[in-house]
Structures are given as C-alpha cells and as structure tokens.
Short mmCIF file of C-alpha atoms and ligand atoms in Angstrom, two decimals:
data_model
loop_
_atom_site.label_atom_id
_atom_site.label_comp_id
_atom_site.label_asym_id
_atom_site.label_seq_id
_atom_site.Cartn_x
_atom_site.Cartn_y
_atom_site.Cartn_z
CA MET A 1 -13.47 -1.93 -55.94
CA GLU A 2 -10.02 -2.18 -54.37
CA ASP A 3 -8.04 0.83 -54.91
CA GLY A 4 -4.50 -0.20 -56.34
CA TYR A 5 -3.22 3.33 -55.62
CA GLU A 6 -4.34 3.40 -52.12
CA ALA A 7 -0.64 3.12 -50.92
CA SER A 8 1.25 5.07 -53.34
CA GLY A 9 -1.58 7.64 -54.07
CA GLU A 10 0.15 10.48 -51.63
CA PHE A 11 3.51 10.41 -54.01
CA ILE A 12 1.94 9.97 -57.41
CA ASP A 13 1.19 13.64 -58.17
CA VAL A 14 4.55 15.26 -57.13
CA LEU A 15 6.67 12.17 -58.75
CA SER A 16 4.52 12.63 -61.81
CA GLY A 17 5.07 16.33 -62.50
CA PRO A 18 8.76 16.08 -64.28
CA ALA A 19 7.31 13.01 -66.34
CA TRP A 20 4.55 15.31 -67.57
CA GLN A 21 6.66 18.13 -68.23
CA VAL A 22 8.44 15.85 -70.90
CA LEU A 23 5.04 14.41 -72.29
CA ARG A 24 3.42 17.74 -72.56
CA ASP A 25 4.17 19.19 -75.84
CA PRO A 26 3.90 15.48 -77.66
CA VAL A 27 0.43 15.43 -76.21
CA TRP A 28 -0.52 18.71 -76.97
CA ALA A 29 0.61 18.11 -80.81
CA ALA A 30 -1.49 14.72 -80.88
CA LEU A 31 -4.45 16.42 -79.69
CA ARG A 32 -4.40 18.98 -82.74
CA GLY A 33 -7.56 19.56 -84.69
CA VAL A 34 -10.10 18.79 -81.96
CA ASP A 35 -13.48 20.02 -82.88
CA PRO A 36 -15.47 21.02 -79.62
CA GLU A 37 -18.66 20.44 -81.74
CA HIS A 38 -17.67 16.77 -82.06
CA GLY A 39 -18.46 16.34 -78.14
CA PRO A 40 -16.54 16.23 -75.01
CA VAL A 41 -13.00 15.04 -74.76
CA LEU A 42 -12.36 12.28 -72.40
CA ASP A 43 -9.27 11.73 -69.91
CA VAL A 44 -9.43 7.99 -69.04
CA GLY A 45 -7.39 7.15 -65.99
CA ALA A 46 -7.05 10.84 -65.36
CA GLY A 47 -5.13 10.21 -62.11
CA THR A 48 -4.56 13.31 -60.34
CA GLY A 49 -5.33 15.50 -63.29
CA LEU A 50 -1.70 16.38 -64.71
CA GLY A 51 -2.68 15.22 -68.10
CA THR A 52 -6.40 16.42 -67.82
CA GLN A 53 -4.91 19.87 -67.34
CA ILE A 54 -3.10 19.56 -70.63
CA LEU A 55 -6.21 18.04 -72.62
CA ALA A 56 -8.28 21.14 -71.39
CA GLY A 57 -5.33 23.49 -72.47
CA ALA A 58 -5.02 21.54 -76.14
CA CYS A 59 -8.89 21.86 -76.31
CA PRO A 60 -9.72 25.13 -74.70
CA THR A 61 -13.24 25.14 -75.84
CA SER A 62 -14.19 21.71 -75.36
CA THR A 63 -15.89 20.17 -72.24
CA VAL A 64 -13.81 17.72 -70.43
CA LEU A 65 -14.75 14.28 -68.94
CA ALA A 66 -12.25 12.87 -66.41
CA VAL A 67 -12.58 9.29 -65.72
CA GLU A 68 -10.77 8.07 -62.56
CA PRO A 69 -11.18 4.92 -60.72
CA SER A 70 -8.95 5.38 -57.71
CA PRO A 71 -10.73 7.35 -54.70
CA VAL A 72 -7.09 8.64 -53.61
CA LEU A 73 -5.98 9.97 -57.12
CA ARG A 74 -9.75 11.35 -57.78
CA ALA A 75 -9.37 13.35 -54.69
CA VAL A 76 -6.35 15.23 -55.91
CA LEU A 77 -7.86 15.26 -59.30
CA LEU A 78 -10.84 17.00 -58.12
CA SER A 79 -8.68 19.31 -56.05
CA ARG A 80 -6.85 20.27 -58.93
CA VAL A 81 -9.93 20.91 -60.96
CA ALA A 82 -12.01 22.85 -58.28
CA ALA A 83 -8.56 25.15 -57.95
CA ASP A 84 -8.64 26.33 -61.52
CA ALA A 85 -11.66 28.72 -62.54
CA ASP A 86 -11.70 27.35 -66.08
CA LEU A 87 -11.20 23.45 -65.49
CA ARG A 88 -13.91 23.96 -62.55
CA GLU A 89 -16.30 25.28 -65.56
CA ARG A 90 -15.41 22.66 -67.95
CA VAL A 91 -14.22 19.38 -66.31
CA THR A 92 -16.41 16.76 -65.00
CA VAL A 93 -14.81 14.12 -62.72
CA LEU A 94 -16.22 10.64 -62.85
CA ALA A 95 -15.93 7.72 -60.69
CA GLY A 96 -15.31 4.83 -63.01
CA ASP A 97 -12.96 2.88 -65.05
CA ALA A 98 -12.31 2.60 -68.78
CA LEU A 99 -14.82 0.09 -69.57
CA GLY A 100 -17.56 0.91 -66.86
CA ALA A 101 -17.62 4.64 -67.02
CA PRO A 102 -20.64 6.03 -68.65
CA LEU A 103 -19.99 7.74 -71.77
CA PRO A 104 -21.64 9.98 -74.26
CA GLU A 105 -22.47 8.67 -78.04
CA ARG A 106 -20.12 11.05 -79.56
CA LEU A 107 -16.20 11.98 -78.08
CA GLY A 108 -14.30 14.88 -79.54
CA ALA A 109 -10.88 13.42 -78.20
CA VAL A 110 -9.87 10.59 -75.82
CA LEU A 111 -6.51 10.61 -73.95
CA ALA A 112 -5.26 7.50 -72.07
CA ALA A 113 -2.11 8.67 -70.60
CA ASN A 114 0.27 6.16 -68.68
CA MET A 115 -2.65 3.75 -67.99
CA ILE A 116 -3.05 1.23 -71.08
CA GLY A 117 -1.08 -1.28 -69.12
CA HIS A 118 -3.91 -1.65 -66.20
CA LEU A 119 -6.01 -3.17 -68.89
CA PRO A 120 -5.82 -7.12 -69.22
CA PRO A 121 -5.59 -7.97 -73.08
CA GLN A 122 -9.18 -8.51 -73.63
CA ASP A 123 -10.33 -5.33 -71.73
CA ARG A 124 -7.89 -3.10 -73.85
CA ARG A 125 -9.45 -4.62 -77.11
CA GLU A 126 -12.70 -3.88 -75.76
CA PHE A 127 -11.77 -0.31 -74.72
CA TRP A 128 -10.37 0.20 -78.28
CA HIS A 129 -13.75 -0.69 -79.75
CA ARG A 130 -15.61 1.39 -77.11
CA VAL A 131 -13.55 4.50 -77.86
CA ALA A 132 -13.72 4.05 -81.59
CA ALA A 133 -17.45 3.82 -81.72
CA ARG A 134 -17.72 7.26 -80.21
CA LEU A 135 -14.69 9.12 -81.66
CA ALA A 136 -16.06 11.53 -84.59
CA PRO A 137 -14.17 11.46 -87.76
CA GLY A 138 -10.64 13.12 -87.47
CA ALA A 139 -11.05 12.87 -83.45
CA PRO A 140 -8.09 11.66 -82.18
CA LEU A 141 -7.57 8.84 -79.43
CA VAL A 142 -4.04 9.66 -77.78
CA VAL A 143 -2.12 6.85 -75.59
CA ASN A 144 1.41 6.34 -74.96
CA LEU A 145 3.41 3.21 -75.20
CA GLN A 146 5.71 2.34 -72.19
CA PRO A 147 8.48 -0.27 -71.70
CA PRO A 148 8.97 -2.88 -71.71
CA ALA A 149 7.33 -3.98 -74.64
CA GLU A 150 7.63 -7.63 -73.82
CA PRO A 151 7.53 -9.54 -70.73
CA ALA A 152 11.28 -8.90 -69.40
CA VAL A 153 13.29 -8.14 -66.24
CA VAL A 154 13.81 -4.48 -65.44
CA GLY A 155 16.28 -3.78 -63.01
CA PHE A 156 15.59 -1.06 -60.16
CA THR A 157 15.55 2.62 -61.40
CA THR A 158 15.04 5.80 -59.50
CA PHE A 159 12.33 7.47 -61.57
CA GLY A 160 12.37 10.64 -59.85
CA ALA A 161 13.21 12.49 -56.63
CA VAL A 162 11.54 15.88 -55.76
CA ARG A 163 12.39 18.09 -52.78
CA ILE A 164 9.54 19.64 -50.76
CA GLY A 165 10.33 21.75 -47.71
CA ARG A 166 13.00 19.52 -45.88
CA HIS A 167 11.95 16.38 -47.35
CA THR A 168 12.83 14.67 -50.64
CA TYR A 169 10.31 12.29 -52.21
CA GLU A 170 11.65 9.44 -54.10
CA GLY A 171 10.09 6.73 -56.54
CA GLY A 172 11.80 4.03 -58.34
CA GLY A 173 10.95 0.40 -59.29
CA SER A 174 11.68 -2.65 -61.00
CA ALA A 175 10.01 -5.26 -63.10
CA GLU A 176 9.70 -9.12 -63.37
CA PRO A 177 8.12 -11.11 -66.12
CA ALA A 178 4.76 -12.59 -64.62
CA GLY A 179 3.03 -14.32 -67.70
CA PRO A 180 2.96 -14.15 -71.62
CA ASP A 181 1.84 -10.52 -71.49
CA THR A 182 2.19 -9.29 -68.23
CA VAL A 183 4.96 -8.14 -65.75
CA THR A 184 4.99 -7.11 -62.30
CA TRP A 185 6.24 -3.70 -61.21
CA ARG A 186 7.65 -3.49 -57.87
CA MET A 187 7.31 0.18 -56.94
CA ARG A 188 9.62 1.95 -53.87
CA TYR A 189 8.32 5.22 -52.62
CA ARG A 190 10.78 6.62 -50.18
CA VAL A 191 10.41 10.05 -47.90
CA LEU A 192 13.95 11.31 -47.22
CA ASP A 193 15.39 13.77 -44.78
CA GLY A 194 18.62 14.29 -45.86
CA ASP A 195 20.20 10.89 -45.94
CA GLY A 196 17.92 9.14 -43.57
CA VAL A 197 14.71 7.53 -44.85
CA LEU A 198 11.63 8.61 -43.00
CA ARG A 199 9.18 6.31 -44.63
CA GLU A 200 9.45 3.74 -47.17
CA GLN A 201 6.40 1.96 -49.10
CA THR A 202 6.47 -0.79 -51.40
CA VAL A 203 3.47 -1.49 -53.85
CA ASP A 204 3.35 -4.47 -56.38
CA TYR A 205 1.10 -4.27 -59.42
CA PRO A 206 0.48 -6.29 -62.56
CA TRP A 207 1.19 -4.26 -65.93
CA HIS A 208 0.12 -5.63 -69.20
CA VAL A 209 2.99 -5.18 -71.95
CA LEU A 210 2.18 -3.97 -75.26
CA SER A 211 4.32 -3.48 -78.58
CA GLU A 212 4.15 -1.03 -81.12
CA HIS A 213 3.12 -3.68 -83.64
CA ASP A 214 0.59 -5.14 -81.50
CA LEU A 215 -0.93 -1.73 -80.50
CA ARG A 216 -1.08 -0.98 -84.32
CA ALA A 217 -3.00 -4.09 -84.85
CA GLU A 218 -5.49 -3.70 -82.24
CA LEU A 219 -6.21 -0.33 -83.02
CA ALA A 220 -6.41 -1.23 -86.77
CA GLU A 221 -8.98 -4.06 -85.66
CA ALA A 222 -11.05 -1.45 -83.98
CA GLY A 223 -10.85 0.87 -87.14
CA LEU A 224 -8.14 3.19 -85.88
CA ARG A 225 -5.04 4.16 -87.82
CA ALA A 226 -2.15 4.91 -85.47
CA GLU A 227 0.86 7.44 -86.15
CA VAL A 228 3.42 7.01 -83.30
CA GLY A 229 5.25 10.36 -82.62
CA PRO A 230 7.99 11.82 -80.21
CA MET A 231 8.09 10.12 -76.53
CA ASP A 232 6.12 7.13 -78.25
CA VAL A 233 2.79 9.26 -77.76
CA VAL A 234 0.40 7.39 -80.34
CA ARG A 235 -2.29 9.39 -82.45
CA ALA A 236 -5.02 7.36 -83.73
CA VAL A 237 -8.12 8.39 -85.92
CA ARG A 238 -10.85 6.71 -87.39
CA ALA A 239 -9.48 4.93 -90.61
CA GLY A 240 -11.13 5.72 -94.09
C1 LIG B 301 0.17 5.61 -63.93
S1 LIG B 301 -1.68 6.27 -63.48
C2 LIG B 301 -1.54 7.58 -64.57
C3 LIG B 301 -2.70 9.02 -64.38
C4 LIG B 301 -2.59 9.77 -65.41
N1 LIG B 301 -3.16 9.24 -66.84
C5 LIG B 301 -1.37 10.49 -65.70
O1 LIG B 301 -0.59 10.27 -66.76
O2 LIG B 301 -0.78 11.31 -64.97
C6 LIG B 301 -2.30 5.33 -64.02
C7 LIG B 301 -3.88 5.66 -63.94
O3 LIG B 301 -4.99 4.59 -64.50
C8 LIG B 301 -5.84 4.45 -63.64
N2 LIG B 301 -6.30 2.98 -63.79
C9 LIG B 301 -6.19 2.00 -63.12
N3 LIG B 301 -7.08 0.66 -63.70
C10 LIG B 301 -7.82 1.54 -64.43
C11 LIG B 301 -9.21 1.15 -65.54
N4 LIG B 301 -9.26 -0.14 -65.54
N5 LIG B 301 -9.65 2.15 -66.23
C12 LIG B 301 -9.29 3.39 -65.92
N6 LIG B 301 -8.22 3.94 -65.28
C13 LIG B 301 -7.43 3.02 -64.81
C14 LIG B 301 -5.20 4.36 -62.20
O4 LIG B 301 -6.11 4.36 -61.34
C15 LIG B 301 -4.43 5.66 -62.56
O5 LIG B 301 -5.17 6.62 -62.35
#
C-alpha cells in the first residue's frame, strides 16, 4: 500500500504536539466511563501515538490496540510505545487500516482522531458499522470534526512552528475543492535556520469533508447517538 505520509512523516509528530495539547482535555472527557471488562480500547489511524497516549491515560487499566497504516508514522508510534513502561505493557501496534485491521468482537472504546477525512464516504459508513457492531453498551466512539465542513477554498495558513535546536520546523497548508465531498489539501513543511529555508516539502492529499449534520446522520444510521463537545470532539455511544 502506498504511504501517504512518506514525505511528511518526518514532521508530523513534532508539529502535532501543540494541537494535541488543545485536544487532550476534550478527548479525555469524551472517553469517560470506559469499562476495561468490555474489551480493548482502539486507536484507529493512531499516527505517531500522541492520541494513543491520551487514550491509554484515560483508560488506565484497559489494553490498547493502535492501528496505523503508514510505516513511517508507525515507526514513531512503536518507538513512543516502547519508550514507556506502561504503554509497552498495554499497547499493541497493528499495521493495518480502518476497514482491514483485525478487530476483537468487543471493544471498550474507539478513538479516531484527526483521521476520518482520509476515508471516502462509503468506507466511512462501513467503518461506523464495523465499530458500532463491536462497541459495548455505553462504550464511546470518539471522533473529531475538522474544517472545512464542505468543499471550500481554504487560504494558506501556517498551522504551527516548533523550534528544535537551531532549526524551526514549520507546517502549513491550503485546500481546494476537489469534488462534491472532497478537498485537496496542499501541505507545506519547511525546516528553517533563522530566516533561511534549509528544506521544503509539499504534499497533496485528498480529504473527505464531513459536516456535523451528516456525521450525526451517519452515526445514527449505524445505531450510534452522538454528542458534540468542545473542540468539535464527538462522543457517540450505542443508541437505546
Ligand atoms: C493527521 S494523522 C492523525 C494521527 C493521529 N490520530 C493523531 O491525531 O495524532 C491521520 C492518520 O490517519 C491514518 N490513516 C490514513 N488512512 C487511513 C485508513 N484508511 N485507516 C486508518 N488510518 C488511516 C494516517 O496514516 C495517519 O496516521
């Protein structure tokens, strides 16, 4: 399988850190009430493991599955897990994707952070059903909505800059409509030394947009009732 993060993978962990400082509390709160007896908790599209770490912290006695298709991000994920005695004991890293990764019959929680736009609409619906069939009653699916909610032009914005040693790692991007439910993000990653640009990497990828209205409807169709919290973090549990 092609690795969509081959070129950007070097930058994802350092540039995602600040975003996770903001997401941490809403995601932690949305993961309330997890019962370790219900089964392992799952991080889908775990990336470099920043969310996996939160999931493991919020569910301190659960076993954790971290599914990640990108070899470069998975290497960082595995390294993060291996470096922490508690994560090393509880987290199993799986090379796979949202629809193909083997899952147990029951799950205590599912985290799908910053990733749902990678799934085309049909795959996304299949994913909700795959998860809903495994979530124990009261067990949460936690997913976040990310702009744009509709195919729209997004002007170039710098998302973040992190200084490490002499260098500053900077990430930004812009988006263009690319179909009825898709935009193409053009991401730009730069390594700066002072004002000088040492390296620059541009990566284009498709992103399937999703509004709150459509998310609620799709989750309801899969038997899940959603509530939207701070930072557009959505907690969904089995309805009824
Ligand atoms: C923006 S990153 C977010 C990573 C991590 N969840 C976080 O928030 O730090 C999107 C992630 O989704 C993963 N991904 C892409 N397509 C996927 C698929 N079909 N199934 C599961 N994960 C996928 C990517 O490899 C990447 O790790």
